[in-house]
PDB file of C-alpha atoms in Angstrom:
ATOM      1  CA  MET A   1     -53.096  51.423  29.747  1.00 91.00           C
ATOM      2  CA  PHE A   2     -56.370  49.525  29.930  1.00 96.00           C
ATOM      3  CA  PHE A   3     -59.200  50.513  32.260  1.00 96.00           C
ATOM      4  CA  PRO A   4     -61.922  48.394  33.876  1.00 95.00           C
ATOM      5  CA  THR A   5     -65.338  48.723  32.250  1.00 94.00           C
ATOM      6  CA  GLY A   6     -67.482  47.580  35.180  1.00 92.00           C
ATOM      7  CA  ASN A   7     -68.713  51.100  36.011  1.00 91.00           C
ATOM      8  CA  VAL A   8     -68.853  52.390  32.433  1.00 94.00           C
ATOM      9  CA  ILE A   9     -72.494  52.774  31.416  1.00 94.00           C
ATOM     10  CA  ALA A  10     -71.643  52.805  27.699  1.00 96.00           C
ATOM     11  CA  ALA A  11     -69.921  49.426  28.009  1.00 97.00           C
ATOM     12  CA  ALA A  12     -72.891  47.874  29.820  1.00 96.00           C
ATOM     13  CA  VAL A  13     -75.392  49.187  27.259  1.00 97.00           C
ATOM     14  CA  LEU A  14     -73.332  48.097  24.263  1.00 98.00           C
ATOM     15  CA  GLU A  15     -72.535  44.664  25.692  1.00 98.00           C
ATOM     16  CA  ALA A  16     -76.244  44.081  26.366  1.00 98.00           C
ATOM     17  CA  HIS A  17     -77.026  44.721  22.688  1.00 98.00           C
ATOM     18  CA  TRP A  18     -73.854  43.510  21.010  1.00 98.00           C
ATOM     19  CA  GLN A  19     -75.531  40.906  18.796  1.00 98.00           C
ATOM     20  CA  SER A  20     -77.893  43.396  17.137  1.00 98.00           C
ATOM     21  CA  ILE A  21     -74.956  45.799  16.656  1.00 98.00           C
ATOM     22  CA  ARG A  22     -72.917  42.965  15.122  1.00 98.00           C
ATOM     23  CA  ASP A  23     -75.772  41.985  12.817  1.00 98.00           C
ATOM     24  CA  GLU A  24     -76.050  45.546  11.479  1.00 98.00           C
ATOM     25  CA  CYS A  25     -72.308  45.684  10.910  1.00 98.00           C
ATOM     26  CA  LEU A  26     -72.293  42.348   9.087  1.00 97.00           C
ATOM     27  CA  ALA A  27     -75.186  43.494   6.869  1.00 97.00           C
ATOM     28  CA  LEU A  28     -73.232  46.492   5.549  1.00 96.00           C
ATOM     29  CA  PRO A  29     -71.884  46.031   2.021  1.00 90.00           C
ATOM     30  CA  ARG A  30     -68.113  45.620   2.071  1.00 85.00           C
ATOM     31  CA  GLY A  31     -67.707  48.563  -0.300  1.00 86.00           C
ATOM     32  CA  GLU A  32     -69.315  50.957   2.193  1.00 89.00           C
ATOM     33  CA  PHE A  33     -66.238  50.808   4.435  1.00 92.00           C
ATOM     34  CA  THR A  34     -63.384  53.226   3.740  1.00 84.00           C
ATOM     35  CA  ALA A  35     -59.685  52.939   4.496  1.00 83.00           C
ATOM     36  CA  TRP A  36     -58.579  54.385   7.840  1.00 70.00           C
ATOM     37  CA  PRO A  37     -57.275  57.824   6.852  1.00 72.00           C
ATOM     38  CA  GLU A  38     -53.835  57.583   8.492  1.00 69.00           C
ATOM     39  CA  GLN A  39     -52.459  55.014   6.093  1.00 66.00           C
ATOM     40  CA  SER A  40     -48.903  55.312   7.407  1.00 67.00           C
ATOM     41  CA  ILE A  41     -49.796  53.436  10.618  1.00 68.00           C
ATOM     42  CA  TYR A  42     -50.971  50.148   9.101  1.00 66.00           C
ATOM     43  CA  ASN A  43     -49.877  47.733   6.424  1.00 74.00           C
ATOM     44  CA  GLN A  44     -53.209  47.091   4.681  1.00 81.00           C
ATOM     45  CA  GLY A  45     -56.769  46.042   5.314  1.00 89.00           C
ATOM     46  CA  TRP A  46     -57.960  48.441   8.035  1.00 91.00           C
ATOM     47  CA  ASP A  47     -61.315  49.896   7.068  1.00 94.00           C
ATOM     48  CA  VAL A  48     -63.947  51.875   8.952  1.00 95.00           C
ATOM     49  CA  TYR A  49     -67.599  52.793   8.664  1.00 97.00           C
ATOM     50  CA  GLY A  50     -68.238  55.992  10.582  1.00 96.00           C
ATOM     51  CA  LEU A  51     -71.331  56.632  12.685  1.00 97.00           C
ATOM     52  CA  TYR A  52     -70.197  59.669  14.726  1.00 96.00           C
ATOM     53  CA  ALA A  53     -67.466  62.232  14.032  1.00 95.00           C
ATOM     54  CA  ASN A  54     -66.490  65.014  16.415  1.00 94.00           C
ATOM     55  CA  GLY A  55     -69.693  64.564  18.418  1.00 92.00           C
ATOM     56  CA  CYS A  56     -71.976  64.736  15.373  1.00 92.00           C
ATOM     57  CA  THR A  57     -74.077  61.917  13.978  1.00 93.00           C
ATOM     58  CA  LEU A  58     -73.185  60.856  10.437  1.00 95.00           C
ATOM     59  CA  ARG A  59     -76.845  60.561   9.448  1.00 94.00           C
ATOM     60  CA  GLU A  60     -76.156  59.236   5.951  1.00 94.00           C
ATOM     61  CA  ASN A  61     -74.409  56.209   7.515  1.00 95.00           C
ATOM     62  CA  CYS A  62     -76.614  55.802  10.583  1.00 95.00           C
ATOM     63  CA  VAL A  63     -79.684  55.250   8.397  1.00 94.00           C
ATOM     64  CA  PHE A  64     -78.257  51.804   7.538  1.00 96.00           C
ATOM     65  CA  CYS A  65     -77.603  50.967  11.213  1.00 96.00           C
ATOM     66  CA  PRO A  66     -80.700  52.251  13.038  1.00 97.00           C
ATOM     67  CA  ARG A  67     -80.353  50.099  16.151  1.00 97.00           C
ATOM     68  CA  SER A  68     -76.675  50.982  16.598  1.00 98.00           C
ATOM     69  CA  ALA A  69     -77.423  54.664  15.951  1.00 97.00           C
ATOM     70  CA  THR A  70     -80.200  54.678  18.555  1.00 96.00           C
ATOM     71  CA  LEU A  71     -77.968  53.023  21.145  1.00 97.00           C
ATOM     72  CA  LEU A  72     -75.101  55.434  20.464  1.00 97.00           C
ATOM     73  CA  GLY A  73     -77.489  58.391  20.572  1.00 95.00           C
ATOM     74  CA  GLY A  74     -78.517  57.399  24.086  1.00 95.00           C
ATOM     75  CA  LEU A  75     -74.948  57.384  25.394  1.00 96.00           C
ATOM     76  CA  HIS A  76     -73.347  60.397  27.042  1.00 93.00           C
ATOM     77  CA  GLY A  77     -69.967  61.615  25.804  1.00 95.00           C
ATOM     78  CA  VAL A  78     -69.630  59.910  22.409  1.00 97.00           C
ATOM     79  CA  VAL A  79     -67.095  61.908  20.385  1.00 97.00           C
ATOM     80  CA  ASN A  80     -66.347  59.463  17.549  1.00 96.00           C
ATOM     81  CA  ALA A  81     -67.835  56.068  16.757  1.00 98.00           C
ATOM     82  CA  GLY A  82     -67.865  53.565  13.942  1.00 98.00           C
ATOM     83  CA  PHE A  83     -67.236  50.031  12.865  1.00 98.00           C
ATOM     84  CA  SER A  84     -63.588  49.039  12.504  1.00 97.00           C
ATOM     85  CA  ARG A  85     -62.674  46.107  10.284  1.00 96.00           C
ATOM     86  CA  MET A  86     -59.240  44.500  10.104  1.00 95.00           C
ATOM     87  CA  ALA A  87     -58.749  42.042   7.272  1.00 96.00           C
ATOM     88  CA  PRO A  88     -56.734  38.853   7.759  1.00 96.00           C
ATOM     89  CA  GLY A  89     -53.046  39.751   7.857  1.00 95.00           C
ATOM     90  CA  ALA A  90     -53.683  43.379   8.777  1.00 95.00           C
ATOM     91  CA  ARG A  91     -51.388  45.005  11.299  1.00 93.00           C
ATOM     92  CA  ILE A  92     -51.770  48.433  12.870  1.00 92.00           C
ATOM     93  CA  LEU A  93     -48.271  49.619  13.726  1.00 92.00           C
ATOM     94  CA  PRO A  94     -47.308  51.067  17.122  1.00 95.00           C
ATOM     95  CA  HIS A  95     -48.648  54.612  17.380  1.00 94.00           C
ATOM     96  CA  VAL A  96     -50.199  57.056  19.829  1.00 93.00           C
ATOM     97  CA  GLY A  97     -53.434  59.035  19.743  1.00 91.00           C
ATOM     98  CA  TYR A  98     -53.692  62.799  19.663  1.00 89.00           C
ATOM     99  CA  THR A  99     -55.652  63.807  22.737  1.00 92.00           C
ATOM    100  CA  ARG A 100     -56.050  62.862  26.366  1.00 93.00           C
ATOM    101  CA  ALA A 101     -59.618  64.225  26.259  1.00 94.00           C
ATOM    102  CA  VAL A 102     -61.001  60.813  25.261  1.00 95.00           C
ATOM    103  CA  LEU A 103     -60.658  57.146  26.095  1.00 97.00           C
ATOM    104  CA  ARG A 104     -61.115  54.564  23.360  1.00 97.00           C
ATOM    105  CA  LEU A 105     -63.662  51.774  23.752  1.00 98.00           C
ATOM    106  CA  HIS A 106     -63.812  48.673  21.557  1.00 98.00           C
ATOM    107  CA  LEU A 107     -66.879  46.420  21.559  1.00 99.00           C
ATOM    108  CA  ALA A 108     -65.808  43.121  19.981  1.00 99.00           C
ATOM    109  CA  LEU A 109     -68.339  42.043  17.354  1.00 99.00           C
ATOM    110  CA  TYR A 110     -66.615  39.334  15.318  1.00 98.00           C
ATOM    111  CA  VAL A 111     -63.262  37.952  16.406  1.00 97.00           C
ATOM    112  CA  LYS A 112     -61.845  34.629  15.210  1.00 95.00           C
ATOM    113  CA  GLY A 113     -58.296  33.371  15.510  1.00 92.00           C
ATOM    114  CA  ASP A 114     -55.153  35.250  16.444  1.00 95.00           C
ATOM    115  CA  CYS A 115     -56.272  38.862  16.861  1.00 96.00           C
ATOM    116  CA  GLY A 116     -54.926  41.131  19.553  1.00 97.00           C
ATOM    117  CA  LEU A 117     -54.202  44.560  20.913  1.00 97.00           C
ATOM    118  CA  ARG A 118     -51.204  45.864  22.833  1.00 98.00           C
ATOM    119  CA  VAL A 119     -51.448  49.048  24.878  1.00 98.00           C
ATOM    120  CA  GLY A 120     -48.206  49.978  26.614  1.00 97.00           C
ATOM    121  CA  PHE A 121     -46.729  46.708  27.849  1.00 97.00           C
ATOM    122  CA  GLU A 122     -50.056  44.890  28.172  1.00 98.00           C
ATOM    123  CA  ARG A 123     -51.497  42.594  25.510  1.00 98.00           C
ATOM    124  CA  ARG A 124     -55.152  41.642  25.349  1.00 98.00           C
ATOM    125  CA  THR A 125     -57.407  39.758  22.992  1.00 97.00           C
ATOM    126  CA  TRP A 126     -60.945  40.729  22.126  1.00 97.00           C
ATOM    127  CA  GLN A 127     -63.842  38.583  23.295  1.00 97.00           C
ATOM    128  CA  GLU A 128     -67.039  38.807  21.300  1.00 98.00           C
ATOM    129  CA  GLY A 129     -69.673  40.815  23.123  1.00 98.00           C
ATOM    130  CA  ARG A 130     -67.185  42.377  25.539  1.00 98.00           C
ATOM    131  CA  CYS A 131     -65.627  45.835  25.710  1.00 98.00           C
ATOM    132  CA  LEU A 132     -62.037  46.947  26.121  1.00 98.00           C
ATOM    133  CA  LEU A 133     -61.356  50.504  27.320  1.00 98.00           C
ATOM    134  CA  PHE A 134     -57.938  52.082  26.904  1.00 98.00           C
ATOM    135  CA  ASP A 135     -55.973  55.303  26.702  1.00 96.00           C
ATOM    136  CA  ASP A 136     -54.921  55.610  23.087  1.00 94.00           C
ATOM    137  CA  THR A 137     -52.300  58.256  23.932  1.00 96.00           C
ATOM    138  CA  VAL A 138     -50.299  55.314  25.272  1.00 97.00           C
ATOM    139  CA  GLU A 139     -48.443  53.533  22.470  1.00 97.00           C
ATOM    140  CA  HIS A 140     -50.645  50.794  21.066  1.00 97.00           C
ATOM    141  CA  GLU A 141     -50.842  48.411  18.136  1.00 96.00           C
ATOM    142  CA  ALA A 142     -53.194  45.734  16.842  1.00 96.00           C
ATOM    143  CA  TRP A 143     -52.994  42.689  14.595  1.00 97.00           C
ATOM    144  CA  ASN A 144     -55.179  40.155  12.856  1.00 97.00           C
ATOM    145  CA  ASN A 145     -53.232  36.989  12.142  1.00 96.00           C
ATOM    146  CA  GLY A 146     -56.448  35.006  11.774  1.00 95.00           C
ATOM    147  CA  ALA A 147     -58.238  33.828   8.642  1.00 97.00           C
ATOM    148  CA  HIS A 148     -61.314  36.072   9.056  1.00 97.00           C
ATOM    149  CA  ASP A 149     -62.087  39.767   9.382  1.00 96.00           C
ATOM    150  CA  ARG A 150     -61.969  41.234  12.889  1.00 98.00           C
ATOM    151  CA  LEU A 151     -64.877  43.597  13.581  1.00 98.00           C
ATOM    152  CA  VAL A 152     -65.261  45.963  16.512  1.00 98.00           C
ATOM    153  CA  LEU A 153     -67.420  48.958  17.283  1.00 99.00           C
ATOM    154  CA  LEU A 154     -64.866  51.668  18.065  1.00 98.00           C
ATOM    155  CA  LEU A 155     -65.805  54.673  20.208  1.00 98.00           C
ATOM    156  CA  ASP A 156     -63.942  57.667  21.542  1.00 97.00           C
ATOM    157  CA  LEU A 157     -65.622  58.637  24.814  1.00 97.00           C
ATOM    158  CA  SER A 158     -65.102  61.953  26.554  1.00 96.00           C
ATOM    159  CA  ARG A 159     -63.034  61.493  29.717  1.00 93.00           C
ATOM    160  CA  THR A 160     -65.058  64.280  31.327  1.00 89.00           C
ATOM    161  CA  ALA A 161     -68.312  62.436  30.611  1.00 86.00           C
ATOM    162  CA  LEU A 162     -66.863  59.169  31.919  1.00 85.00           C
ATOM    163  CA  GLU A 163     -65.661  60.837  35.120  1.00 80.00           C
ATOM    164  CA  SER A 164     -68.967  62.622  35.743  1.00 69.00           C
ATOM    165  CA  ALA A 165     -70.887  59.357  35.299  1.00 63.00           C
ATOM    166  CA  ALA A 166     -68.686  57.482  37.791  1.00 57.00           C
TER     167      ALA A 166
END
């Protein structure tokens, strides 16, 4: 299930600054990304660069992305955040998240070719500079059938924080 982002402050802030966030992500050395830990849910080529984990800033990573870290630090309700990279040919298999306490937000940073996301029965494609918000406890999957990496800023936002800001 996807949700509208029109009243989500985090989406507005991130979309307004997406190019500087993208530039920081693109400047990171490829070797700084690590494989997504749940390797049973994807075929290959899904890497992440963490910025927040369990509500705490990953300072050793944020030092290389100061603009992104500052923007994230100004947002209410960030539980987890980081850059997500899918290599060409990567496929994240259908799976469900672990908690209804968060909603997942993707800010599209670099998307070329056939890349998409299915949540429940609805399929969407990323648009650079735009956010998608969804409930990851609903079965979802993603794919990159394009010739280039797909990059998004991935955030888990507290549902409570989102509801109190509405």
